[in-house]
PDB file of C-alpha atoms in Angstrom:
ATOM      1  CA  UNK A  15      79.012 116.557 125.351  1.00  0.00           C
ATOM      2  CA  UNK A  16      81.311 116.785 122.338  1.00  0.00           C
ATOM      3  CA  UNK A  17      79.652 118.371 118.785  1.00  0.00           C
ATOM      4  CA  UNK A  18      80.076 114.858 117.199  1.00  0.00           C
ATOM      5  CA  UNK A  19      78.182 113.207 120.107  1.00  0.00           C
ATOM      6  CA  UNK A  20      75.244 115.449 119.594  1.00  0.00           C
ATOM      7  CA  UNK A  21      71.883 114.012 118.262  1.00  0.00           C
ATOM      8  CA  UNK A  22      71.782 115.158 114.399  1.00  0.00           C
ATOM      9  CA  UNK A  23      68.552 117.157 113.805  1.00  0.00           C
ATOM     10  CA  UNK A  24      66.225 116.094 110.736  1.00  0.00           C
ATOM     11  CA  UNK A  25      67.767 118.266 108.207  1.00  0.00           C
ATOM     12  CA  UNK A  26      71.054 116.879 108.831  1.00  0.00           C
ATOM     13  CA  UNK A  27      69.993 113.463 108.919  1.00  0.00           C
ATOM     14  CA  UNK A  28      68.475 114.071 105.606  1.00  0.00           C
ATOM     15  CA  UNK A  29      71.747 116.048 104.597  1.00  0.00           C
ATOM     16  CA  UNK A  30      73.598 112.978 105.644  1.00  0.00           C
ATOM     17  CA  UNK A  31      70.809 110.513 103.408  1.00  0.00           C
ATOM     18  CA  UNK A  32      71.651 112.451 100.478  1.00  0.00           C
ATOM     19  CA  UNK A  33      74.997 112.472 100.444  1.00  0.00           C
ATOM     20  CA  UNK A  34      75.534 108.879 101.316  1.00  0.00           C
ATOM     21  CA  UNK A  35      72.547 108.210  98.672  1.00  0.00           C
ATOM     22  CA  UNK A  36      74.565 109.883  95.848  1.00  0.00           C
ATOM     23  CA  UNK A  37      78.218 108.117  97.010  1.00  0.00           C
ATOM     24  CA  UNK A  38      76.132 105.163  96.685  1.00  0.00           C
ATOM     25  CA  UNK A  39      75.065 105.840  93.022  1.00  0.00           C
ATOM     26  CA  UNK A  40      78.427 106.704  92.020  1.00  0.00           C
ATOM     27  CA  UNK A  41      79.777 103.902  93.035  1.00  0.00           C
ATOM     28  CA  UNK A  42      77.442 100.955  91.964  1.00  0.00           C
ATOM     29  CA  UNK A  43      76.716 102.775  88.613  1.00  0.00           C
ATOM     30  CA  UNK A  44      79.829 102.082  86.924  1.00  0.00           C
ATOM     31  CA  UNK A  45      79.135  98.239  88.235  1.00  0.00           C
ATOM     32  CA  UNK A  46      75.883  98.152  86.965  1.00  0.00           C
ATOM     33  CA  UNK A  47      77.108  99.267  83.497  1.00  0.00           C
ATOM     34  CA  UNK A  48      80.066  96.725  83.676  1.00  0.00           C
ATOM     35  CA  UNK A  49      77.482  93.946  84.859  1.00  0.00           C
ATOM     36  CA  UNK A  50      75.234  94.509  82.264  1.00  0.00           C
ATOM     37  CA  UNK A  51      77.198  95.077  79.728  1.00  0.00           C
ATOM     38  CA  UNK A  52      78.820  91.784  80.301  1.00  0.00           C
ATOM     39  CA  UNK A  53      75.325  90.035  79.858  1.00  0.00           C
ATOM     40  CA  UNK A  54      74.115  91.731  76.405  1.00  0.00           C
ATOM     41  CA  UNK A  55      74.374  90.346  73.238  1.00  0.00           C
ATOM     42  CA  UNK A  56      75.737  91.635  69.592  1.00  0.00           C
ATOM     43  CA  UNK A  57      72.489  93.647  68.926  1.00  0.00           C
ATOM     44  CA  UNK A  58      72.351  95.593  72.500  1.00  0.00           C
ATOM     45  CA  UNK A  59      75.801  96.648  72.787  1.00  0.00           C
ATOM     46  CA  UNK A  60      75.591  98.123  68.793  1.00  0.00           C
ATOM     47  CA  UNK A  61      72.399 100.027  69.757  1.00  0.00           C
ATOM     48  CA  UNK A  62      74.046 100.978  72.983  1.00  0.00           C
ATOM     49  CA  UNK A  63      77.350 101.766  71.134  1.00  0.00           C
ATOM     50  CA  UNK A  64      80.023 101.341  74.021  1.00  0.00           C
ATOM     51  CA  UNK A  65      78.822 100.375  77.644  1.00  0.00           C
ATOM     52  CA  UNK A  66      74.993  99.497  78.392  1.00  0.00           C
ATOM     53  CA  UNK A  67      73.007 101.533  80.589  1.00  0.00           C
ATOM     54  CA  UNK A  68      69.333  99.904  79.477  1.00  0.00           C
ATOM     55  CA  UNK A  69      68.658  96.120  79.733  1.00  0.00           C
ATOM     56  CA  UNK A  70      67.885  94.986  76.677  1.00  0.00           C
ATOM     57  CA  UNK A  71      68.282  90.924  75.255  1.00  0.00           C
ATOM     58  CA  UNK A  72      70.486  89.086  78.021  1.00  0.00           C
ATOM     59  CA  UNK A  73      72.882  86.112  77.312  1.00  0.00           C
ATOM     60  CA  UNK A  74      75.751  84.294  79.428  1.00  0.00           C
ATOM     61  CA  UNK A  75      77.645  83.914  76.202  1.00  0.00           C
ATOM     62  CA  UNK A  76      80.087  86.222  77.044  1.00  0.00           C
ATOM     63  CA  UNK A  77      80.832  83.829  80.419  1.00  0.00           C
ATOM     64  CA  UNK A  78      80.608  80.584  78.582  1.00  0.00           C
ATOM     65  CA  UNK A  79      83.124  81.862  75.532  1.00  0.00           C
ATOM     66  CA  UNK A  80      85.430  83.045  78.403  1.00  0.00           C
ATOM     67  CA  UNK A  81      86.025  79.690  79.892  1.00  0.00           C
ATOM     68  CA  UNK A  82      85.062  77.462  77.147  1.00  0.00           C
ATOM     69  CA  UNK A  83      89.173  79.001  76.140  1.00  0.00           C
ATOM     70  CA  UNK A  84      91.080  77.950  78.802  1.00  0.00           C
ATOM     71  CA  UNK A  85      92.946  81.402  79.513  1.00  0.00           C
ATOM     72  CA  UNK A  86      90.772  82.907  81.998  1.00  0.00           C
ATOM     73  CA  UNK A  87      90.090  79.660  83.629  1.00  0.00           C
ATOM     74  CA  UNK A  88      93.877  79.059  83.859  1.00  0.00           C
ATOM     75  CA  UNK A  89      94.594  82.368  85.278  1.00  0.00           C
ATOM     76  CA  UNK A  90      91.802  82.218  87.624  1.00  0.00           C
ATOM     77  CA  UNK A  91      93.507  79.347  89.070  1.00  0.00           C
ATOM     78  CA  UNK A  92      96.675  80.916  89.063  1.00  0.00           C
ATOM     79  CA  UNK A  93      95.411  83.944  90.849  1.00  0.00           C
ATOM     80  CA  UNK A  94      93.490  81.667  93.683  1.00  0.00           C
ATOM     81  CA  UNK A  95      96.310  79.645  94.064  1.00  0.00           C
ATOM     82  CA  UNK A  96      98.552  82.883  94.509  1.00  0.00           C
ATOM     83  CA  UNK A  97      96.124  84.599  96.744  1.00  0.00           C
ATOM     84  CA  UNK A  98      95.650  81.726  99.338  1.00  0.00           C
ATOM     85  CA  UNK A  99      99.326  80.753  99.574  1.00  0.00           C
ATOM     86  CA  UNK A 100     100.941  83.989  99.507  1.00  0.00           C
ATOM     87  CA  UNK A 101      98.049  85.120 101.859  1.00  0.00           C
ATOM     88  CA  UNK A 102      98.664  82.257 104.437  1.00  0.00           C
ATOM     89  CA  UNK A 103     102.565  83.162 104.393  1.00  0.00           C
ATOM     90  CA  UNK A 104     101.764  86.343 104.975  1.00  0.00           C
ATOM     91  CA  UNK A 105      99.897  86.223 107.733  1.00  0.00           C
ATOM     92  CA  UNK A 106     102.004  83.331 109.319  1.00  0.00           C
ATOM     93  CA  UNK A 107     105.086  85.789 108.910  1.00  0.00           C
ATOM     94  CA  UNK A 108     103.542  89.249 110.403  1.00  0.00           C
ATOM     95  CA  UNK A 109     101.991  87.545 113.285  1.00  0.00           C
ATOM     96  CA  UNK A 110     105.398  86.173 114.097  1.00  0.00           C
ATOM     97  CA  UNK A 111     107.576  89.374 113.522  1.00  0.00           C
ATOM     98  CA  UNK A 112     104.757  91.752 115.295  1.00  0.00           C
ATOM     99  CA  UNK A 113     104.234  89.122 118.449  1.00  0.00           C
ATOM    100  CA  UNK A 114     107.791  89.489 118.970  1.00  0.00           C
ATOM    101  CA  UNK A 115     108.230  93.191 118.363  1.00  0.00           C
ATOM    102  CA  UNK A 116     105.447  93.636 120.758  1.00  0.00           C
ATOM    103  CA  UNK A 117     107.822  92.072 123.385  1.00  0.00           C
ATOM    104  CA  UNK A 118     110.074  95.064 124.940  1.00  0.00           C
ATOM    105  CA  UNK A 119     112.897  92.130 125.851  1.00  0.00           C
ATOM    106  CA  UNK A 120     112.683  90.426 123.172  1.00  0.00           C
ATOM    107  CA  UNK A 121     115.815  90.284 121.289  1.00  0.00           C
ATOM    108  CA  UNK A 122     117.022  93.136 118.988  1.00  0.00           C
ATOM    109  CA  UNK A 123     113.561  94.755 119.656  1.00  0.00           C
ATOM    110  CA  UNK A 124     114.630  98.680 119.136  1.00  0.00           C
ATOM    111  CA  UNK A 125     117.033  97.624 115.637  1.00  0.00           C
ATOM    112  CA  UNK A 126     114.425  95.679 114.134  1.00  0.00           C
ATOM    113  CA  UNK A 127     111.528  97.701 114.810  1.00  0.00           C
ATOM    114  CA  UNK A 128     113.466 100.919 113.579  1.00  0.00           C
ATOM    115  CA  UNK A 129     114.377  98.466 109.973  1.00  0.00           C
ATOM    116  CA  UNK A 130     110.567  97.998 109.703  1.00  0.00           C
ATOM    117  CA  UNK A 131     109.782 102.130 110.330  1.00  0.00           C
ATOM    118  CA  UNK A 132     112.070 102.674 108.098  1.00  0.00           C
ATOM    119  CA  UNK A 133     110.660 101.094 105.320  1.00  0.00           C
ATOM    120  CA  UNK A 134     108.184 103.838 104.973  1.00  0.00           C
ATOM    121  CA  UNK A 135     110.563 106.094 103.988  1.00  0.00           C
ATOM    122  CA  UNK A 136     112.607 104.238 101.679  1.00  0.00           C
ATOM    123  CA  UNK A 137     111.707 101.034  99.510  1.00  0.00           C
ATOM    124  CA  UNK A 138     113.997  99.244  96.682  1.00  0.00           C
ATOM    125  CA  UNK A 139     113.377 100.636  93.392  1.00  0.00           C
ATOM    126  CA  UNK A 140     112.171  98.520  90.370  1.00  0.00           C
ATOM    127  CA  UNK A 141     115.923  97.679  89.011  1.00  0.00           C
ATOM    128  CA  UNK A 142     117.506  96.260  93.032  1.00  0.00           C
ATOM    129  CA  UNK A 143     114.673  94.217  93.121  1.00  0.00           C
ATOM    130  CA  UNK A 144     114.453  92.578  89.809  1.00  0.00           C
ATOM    131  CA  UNK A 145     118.321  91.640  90.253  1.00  0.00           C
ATOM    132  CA  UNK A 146     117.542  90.374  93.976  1.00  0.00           C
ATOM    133  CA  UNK A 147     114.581  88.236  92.575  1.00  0.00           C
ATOM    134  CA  UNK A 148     117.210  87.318  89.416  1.00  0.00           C
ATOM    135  CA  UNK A 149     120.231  86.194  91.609  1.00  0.00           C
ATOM    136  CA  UNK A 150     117.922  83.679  93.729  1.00  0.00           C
ATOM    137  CA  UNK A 151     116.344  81.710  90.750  1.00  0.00           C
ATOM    138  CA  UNK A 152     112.906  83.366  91.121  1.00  0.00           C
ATOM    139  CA  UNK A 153     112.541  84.603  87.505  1.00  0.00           C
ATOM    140  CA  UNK A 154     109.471  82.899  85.841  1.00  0.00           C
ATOM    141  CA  UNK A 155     108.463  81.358  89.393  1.00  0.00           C
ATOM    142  CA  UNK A 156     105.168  81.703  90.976  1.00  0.00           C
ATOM    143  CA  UNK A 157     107.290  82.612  93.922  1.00  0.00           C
ATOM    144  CA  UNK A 158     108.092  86.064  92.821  1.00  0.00           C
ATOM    145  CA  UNK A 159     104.678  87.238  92.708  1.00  0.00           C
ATOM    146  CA  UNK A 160     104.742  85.937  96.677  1.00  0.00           C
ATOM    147  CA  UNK A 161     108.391  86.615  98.628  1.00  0.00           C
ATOM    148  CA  UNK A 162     109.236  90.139  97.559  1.00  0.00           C
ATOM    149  CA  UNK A 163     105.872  91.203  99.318  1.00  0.00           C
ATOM    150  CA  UNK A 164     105.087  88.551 101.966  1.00  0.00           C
ATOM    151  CA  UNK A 165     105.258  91.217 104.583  1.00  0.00           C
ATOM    152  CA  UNK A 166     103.959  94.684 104.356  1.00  0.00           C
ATOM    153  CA  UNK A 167     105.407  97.239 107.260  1.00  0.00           C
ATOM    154  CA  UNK A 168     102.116  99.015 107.868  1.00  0.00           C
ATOM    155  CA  UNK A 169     100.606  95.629 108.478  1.00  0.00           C
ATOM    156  CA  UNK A 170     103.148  94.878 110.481  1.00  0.00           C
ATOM    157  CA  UNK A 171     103.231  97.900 112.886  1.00  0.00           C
ATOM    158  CA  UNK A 172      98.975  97.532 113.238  1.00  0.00           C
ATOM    159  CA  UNK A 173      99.169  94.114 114.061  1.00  0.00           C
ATOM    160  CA  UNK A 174     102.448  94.813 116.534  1.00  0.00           C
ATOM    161  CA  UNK A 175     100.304  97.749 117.989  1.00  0.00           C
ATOM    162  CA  UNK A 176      97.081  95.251 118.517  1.00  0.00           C
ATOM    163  CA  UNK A 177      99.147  92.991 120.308  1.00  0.00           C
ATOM    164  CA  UNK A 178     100.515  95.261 122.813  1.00  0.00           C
ATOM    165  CA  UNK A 179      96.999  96.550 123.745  1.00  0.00           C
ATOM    166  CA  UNK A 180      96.556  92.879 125.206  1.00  0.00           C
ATOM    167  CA  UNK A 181      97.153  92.748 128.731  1.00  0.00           C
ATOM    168  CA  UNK A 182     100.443  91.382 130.151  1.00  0.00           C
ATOM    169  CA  UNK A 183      99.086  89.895 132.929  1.00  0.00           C
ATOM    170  CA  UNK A 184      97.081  87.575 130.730  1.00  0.00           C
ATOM    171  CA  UNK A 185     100.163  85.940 128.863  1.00  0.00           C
ATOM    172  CA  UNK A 186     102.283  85.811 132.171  1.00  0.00           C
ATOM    173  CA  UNK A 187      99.628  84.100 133.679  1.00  0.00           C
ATOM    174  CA  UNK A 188      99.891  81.720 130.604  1.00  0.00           C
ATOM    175  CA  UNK A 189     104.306  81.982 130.810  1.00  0.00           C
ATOM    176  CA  UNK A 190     103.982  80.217 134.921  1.00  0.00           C
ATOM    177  CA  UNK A 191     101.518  77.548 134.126  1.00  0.00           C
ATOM    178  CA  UNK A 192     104.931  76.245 131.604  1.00  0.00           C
ATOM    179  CA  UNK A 193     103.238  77.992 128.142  1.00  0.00           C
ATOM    180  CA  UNK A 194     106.074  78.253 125.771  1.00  0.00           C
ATOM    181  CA  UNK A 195     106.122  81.657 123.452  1.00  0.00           C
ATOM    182  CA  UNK A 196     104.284  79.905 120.262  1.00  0.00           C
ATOM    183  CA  UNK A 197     102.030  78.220 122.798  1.00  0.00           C
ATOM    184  CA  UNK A 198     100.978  81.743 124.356  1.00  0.00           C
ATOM    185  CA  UNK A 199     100.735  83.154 120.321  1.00  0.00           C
ATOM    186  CA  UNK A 200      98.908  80.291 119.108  1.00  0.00           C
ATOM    187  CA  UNK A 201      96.130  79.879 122.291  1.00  0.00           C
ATOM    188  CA  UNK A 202      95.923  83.113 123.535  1.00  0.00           C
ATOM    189  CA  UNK A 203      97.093  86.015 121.647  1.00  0.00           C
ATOM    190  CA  UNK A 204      95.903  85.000 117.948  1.00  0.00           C
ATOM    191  CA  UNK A 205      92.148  84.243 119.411  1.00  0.00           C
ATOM    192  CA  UNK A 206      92.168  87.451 120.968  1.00  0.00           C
ATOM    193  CA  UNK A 207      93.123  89.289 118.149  1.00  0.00           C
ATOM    194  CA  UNK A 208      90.787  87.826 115.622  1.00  0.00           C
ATOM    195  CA  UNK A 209      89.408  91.063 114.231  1.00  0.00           C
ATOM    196  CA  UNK A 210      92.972  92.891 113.319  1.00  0.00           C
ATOM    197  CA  UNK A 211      93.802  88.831 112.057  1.00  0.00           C
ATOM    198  CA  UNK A 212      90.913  89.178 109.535  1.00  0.00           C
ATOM    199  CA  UNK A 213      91.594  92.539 108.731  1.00  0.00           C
ATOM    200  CA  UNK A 214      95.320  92.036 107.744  1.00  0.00           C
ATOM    201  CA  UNK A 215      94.443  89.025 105.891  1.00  0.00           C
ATOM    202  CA  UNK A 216      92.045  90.792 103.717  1.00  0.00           C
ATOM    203  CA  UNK A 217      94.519  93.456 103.081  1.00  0.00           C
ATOM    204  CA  UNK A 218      97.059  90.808 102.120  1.00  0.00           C
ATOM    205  CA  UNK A 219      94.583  88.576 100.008  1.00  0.00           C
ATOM    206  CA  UNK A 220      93.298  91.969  98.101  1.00  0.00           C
ATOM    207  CA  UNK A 221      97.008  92.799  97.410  1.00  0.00           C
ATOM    208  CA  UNK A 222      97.775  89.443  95.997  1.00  0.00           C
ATOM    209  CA  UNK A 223      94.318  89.112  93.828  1.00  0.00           C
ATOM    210  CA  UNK A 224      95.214  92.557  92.465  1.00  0.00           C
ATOM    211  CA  UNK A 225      98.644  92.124  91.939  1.00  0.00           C
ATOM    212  CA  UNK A 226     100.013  92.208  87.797  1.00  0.00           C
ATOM    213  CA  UNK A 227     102.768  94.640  88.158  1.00  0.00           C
ATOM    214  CA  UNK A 228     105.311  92.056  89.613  1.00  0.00           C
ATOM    215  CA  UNK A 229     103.630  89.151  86.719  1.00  0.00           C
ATOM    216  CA  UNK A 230     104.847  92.100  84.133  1.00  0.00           C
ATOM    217  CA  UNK A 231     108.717  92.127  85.761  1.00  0.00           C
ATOM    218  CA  UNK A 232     109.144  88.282  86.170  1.00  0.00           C
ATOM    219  CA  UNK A 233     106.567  86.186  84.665  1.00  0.00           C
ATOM    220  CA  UNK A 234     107.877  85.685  80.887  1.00  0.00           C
ATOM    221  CA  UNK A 235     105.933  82.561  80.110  1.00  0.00           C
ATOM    222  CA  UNK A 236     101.644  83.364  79.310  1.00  0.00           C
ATOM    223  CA  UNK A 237     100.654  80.423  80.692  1.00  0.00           C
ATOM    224  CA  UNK A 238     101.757  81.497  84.417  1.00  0.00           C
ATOM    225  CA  UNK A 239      99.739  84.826  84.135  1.00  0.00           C
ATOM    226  CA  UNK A 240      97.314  85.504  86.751  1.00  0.00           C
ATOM    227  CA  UNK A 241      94.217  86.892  86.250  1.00  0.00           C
ATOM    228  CA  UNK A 242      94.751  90.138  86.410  1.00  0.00           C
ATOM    229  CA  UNK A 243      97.145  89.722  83.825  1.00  0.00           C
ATOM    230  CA  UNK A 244      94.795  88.578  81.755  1.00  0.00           C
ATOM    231  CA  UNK A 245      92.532  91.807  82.495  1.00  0.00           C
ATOM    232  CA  UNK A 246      95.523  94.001  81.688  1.00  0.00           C
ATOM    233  CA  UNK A 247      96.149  92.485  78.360  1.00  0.00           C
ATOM    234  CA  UNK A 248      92.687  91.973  77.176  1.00  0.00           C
ATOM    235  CA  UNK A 249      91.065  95.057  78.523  1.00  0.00           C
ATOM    236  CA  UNK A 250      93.142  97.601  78.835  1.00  0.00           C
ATOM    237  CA  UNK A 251      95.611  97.095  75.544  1.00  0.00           C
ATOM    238  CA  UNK A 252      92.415  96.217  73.595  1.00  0.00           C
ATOM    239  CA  UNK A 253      94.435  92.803  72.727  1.00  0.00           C
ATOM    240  CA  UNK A 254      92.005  90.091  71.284  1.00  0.00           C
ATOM    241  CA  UNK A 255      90.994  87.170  72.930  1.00  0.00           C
ATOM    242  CA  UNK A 256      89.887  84.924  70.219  1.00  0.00           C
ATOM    243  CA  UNK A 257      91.590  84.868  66.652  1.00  0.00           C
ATOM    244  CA  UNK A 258      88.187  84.871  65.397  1.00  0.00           C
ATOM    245  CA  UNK A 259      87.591  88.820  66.772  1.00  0.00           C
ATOM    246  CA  UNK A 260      90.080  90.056  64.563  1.00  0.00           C
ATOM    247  CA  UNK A 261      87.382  91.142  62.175  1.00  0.00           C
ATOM    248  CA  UNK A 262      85.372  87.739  62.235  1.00  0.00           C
ATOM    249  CA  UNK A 263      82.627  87.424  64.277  1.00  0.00           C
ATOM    250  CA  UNK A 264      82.902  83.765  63.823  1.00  0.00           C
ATOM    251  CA  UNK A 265      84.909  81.047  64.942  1.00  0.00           C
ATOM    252  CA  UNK A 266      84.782  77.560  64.343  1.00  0.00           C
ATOM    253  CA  UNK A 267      81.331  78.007  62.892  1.00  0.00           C
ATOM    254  CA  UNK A 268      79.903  79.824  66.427  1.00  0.00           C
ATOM    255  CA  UNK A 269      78.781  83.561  66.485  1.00  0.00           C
ATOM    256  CA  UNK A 270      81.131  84.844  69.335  1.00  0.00           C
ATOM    257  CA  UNK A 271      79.675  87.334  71.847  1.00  0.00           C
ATOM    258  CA  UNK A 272      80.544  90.798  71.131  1.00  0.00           C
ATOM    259  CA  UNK A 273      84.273  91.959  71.930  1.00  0.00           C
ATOM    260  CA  UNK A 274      83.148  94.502  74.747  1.00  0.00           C
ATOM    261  CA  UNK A 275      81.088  92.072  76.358  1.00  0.00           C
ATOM    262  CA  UNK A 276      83.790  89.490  76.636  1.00  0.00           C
ATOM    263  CA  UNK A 277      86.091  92.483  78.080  1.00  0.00           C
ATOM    264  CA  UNK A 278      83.316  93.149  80.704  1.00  0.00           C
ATOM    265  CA  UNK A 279      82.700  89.560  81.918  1.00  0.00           C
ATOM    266  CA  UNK A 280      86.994  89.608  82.691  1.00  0.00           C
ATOM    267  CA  UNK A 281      86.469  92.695  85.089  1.00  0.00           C
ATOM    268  CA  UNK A 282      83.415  90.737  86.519  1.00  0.00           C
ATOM    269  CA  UNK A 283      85.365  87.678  87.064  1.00  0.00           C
ATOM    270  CA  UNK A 284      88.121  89.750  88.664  1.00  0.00           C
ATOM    271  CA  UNK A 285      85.694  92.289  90.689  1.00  0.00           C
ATOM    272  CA  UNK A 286      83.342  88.966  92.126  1.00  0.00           C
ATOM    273  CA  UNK A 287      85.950  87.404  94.453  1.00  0.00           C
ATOM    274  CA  UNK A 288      86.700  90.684  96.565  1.00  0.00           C
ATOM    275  CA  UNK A 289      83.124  91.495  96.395  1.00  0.00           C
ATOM    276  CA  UNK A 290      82.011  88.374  97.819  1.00  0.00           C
ATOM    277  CA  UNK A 291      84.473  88.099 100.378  1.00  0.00           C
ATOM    278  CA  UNK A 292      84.386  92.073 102.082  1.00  0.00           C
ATOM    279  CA  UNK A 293      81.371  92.016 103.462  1.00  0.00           C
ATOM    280  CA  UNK A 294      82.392  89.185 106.259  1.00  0.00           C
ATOM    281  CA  UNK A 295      85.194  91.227 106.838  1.00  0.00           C
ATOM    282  CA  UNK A 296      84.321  94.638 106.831  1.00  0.00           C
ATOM    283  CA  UNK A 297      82.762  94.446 110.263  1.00  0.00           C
ATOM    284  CA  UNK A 298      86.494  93.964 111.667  1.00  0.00           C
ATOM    285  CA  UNK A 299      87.914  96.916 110.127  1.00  0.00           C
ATOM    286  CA  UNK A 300      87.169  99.578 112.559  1.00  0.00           C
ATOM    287  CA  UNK A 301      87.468  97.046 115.783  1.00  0.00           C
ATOM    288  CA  UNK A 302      90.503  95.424 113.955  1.00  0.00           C
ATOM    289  CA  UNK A 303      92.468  98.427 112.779  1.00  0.00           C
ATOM    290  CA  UNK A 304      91.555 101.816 114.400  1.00  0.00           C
ATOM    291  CA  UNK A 305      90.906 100.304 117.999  1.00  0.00           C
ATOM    292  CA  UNK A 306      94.428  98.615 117.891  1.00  0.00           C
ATOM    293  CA  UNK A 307      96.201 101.489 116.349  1.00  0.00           C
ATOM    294  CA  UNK A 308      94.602 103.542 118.923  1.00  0.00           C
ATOM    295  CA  UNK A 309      95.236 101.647 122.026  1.00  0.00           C
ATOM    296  CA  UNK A 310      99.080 100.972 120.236  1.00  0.00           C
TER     297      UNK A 310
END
């Protein structure tokens, strides 16, 4: 019997409690702070003076101010709309390029799978692609934030190693009963390979949702920012959502929420999506990945 296939004894289970216990902590602290934060009013976050630890008075001011404007909702959008149709590409494209660079005959095989390798070694760097995205028309399109990433290579090469862990007798089987190449991807490959499927989705989706680096290079016009845009400007460079925070803590005749508040309710909105959608995933990941790099 191997050491890691031994029964833990007490202490180390205990040990193990602890340590997992205090990750735990770490971890959902800082989201606890950001949460609540986002749900005090005026009075709490002065007492508090910066992020709130101790629930005090509650309000969903903070939430209603940040729609009531427009931006966030607008970038919200944006960033769905990004996420799901860059995400769908994505996945359309790997599963095409892997299922045929899991095929030893297929051809070009060796070139094409040594192009892909050797993208982990080299990548453009910030000026090539700017011009490349430039020259086809792409500047200020929704398009750039999708096409210059539609395929990552590590994606690539786990999904390519998943599908040659299926056996070949299975797909010729499917090849003499008249099954064309998309027909044996599309009923027989793809349903067997629905873990690594979810897994590289969610990689792709998180990558998209989290994406504002290429919305600084080609997105000149505000109202095409994504959300995370949005985060970046407000939150991080301290700029001000409302004309009225300038100094006022009015606007229109309303008391606004307090500036911090309305910064933590845009890392909320940002945060909620990924945190709502992980935990029907996150039962692929080791089936999904680390069996089909293994058996790859």
């Amino acid at each position: 019997m191997n050491v890691w296939e031994e029964k833990a004894s007490r202490l180390g289970r205990l040990a193990k409690g602890a340590i997992l216990t205090a990750i735990a902590v770490c971890v959902l602290f800082p989201l606890y702070m950001v949460v609540l934060t986002s749900l005090s009013t005026q009075d709490a976050v002065a007492r508090a003076g910066g992020l709130v630890t101790v629930p005090g008075e509650l309000s969903l001011g903070a939430y209603q101010e940040l729609f009531s404007g427009g931006v966030v909702s607008r970038a919200a959008m944006v960033s769905v709309g990004i996420t799901v149709v860059g995400t769908l590409i994505s996945i359309t494209v790997t599963a095409l390029a892997a299922y045929g660079l899991s095929r030893p005959g297929s051809v070009m095989h060796r070139p094409l799978l040594f192009l892909v390798l050797l993208t982990f070694l080299f990548s453009p760097g910030i000026i090539p692609r700017y011009l490349l995205v430039s020259s086809i028309g792409l500047i200020d399109s929704y398009w750039a934030l999708i096409l210059p990433g539609a395929v990552a290579a590590f994606n690539l090469v786990v999904m390519r190693a998943f599908f040659m862990s299926i056996p070949q007798e299975v797909m010729d089987s499917a090849r003499i009963d008249g099954a064309s190449e998309f027909t044996v991807l599309r009923r027989i490959v793809l349903p067997m390979s629905k873990g690594v499927t979810a897994v590289i989705a969610m990689l792709y989706a998180v990558g998209y949702w989290n994406n504002f680096f290429d919305a600084v290079l080609y997105l000149n016009d505000n109202a095409k920012w994504p959300l995370q845009m949005v985060l970046r400007q407000y939150v991080l460079q301290g700029q001000s959502m409302f004309v009225g925070q300038g100094g006022d803590t009015t606007i229109a005749g309303r008391a606004l929420p307090p500036d911090l508040a309305i910064k933590m309710s845009i890392v909320v909105v940002a945060l909620l999506p990924v945190l709502v959608v992980y935990p029907f995933v996150q039962k692929h990941f080791t089936k999904g990945v680390i069996i089909g790099a293994i058996k790859g």
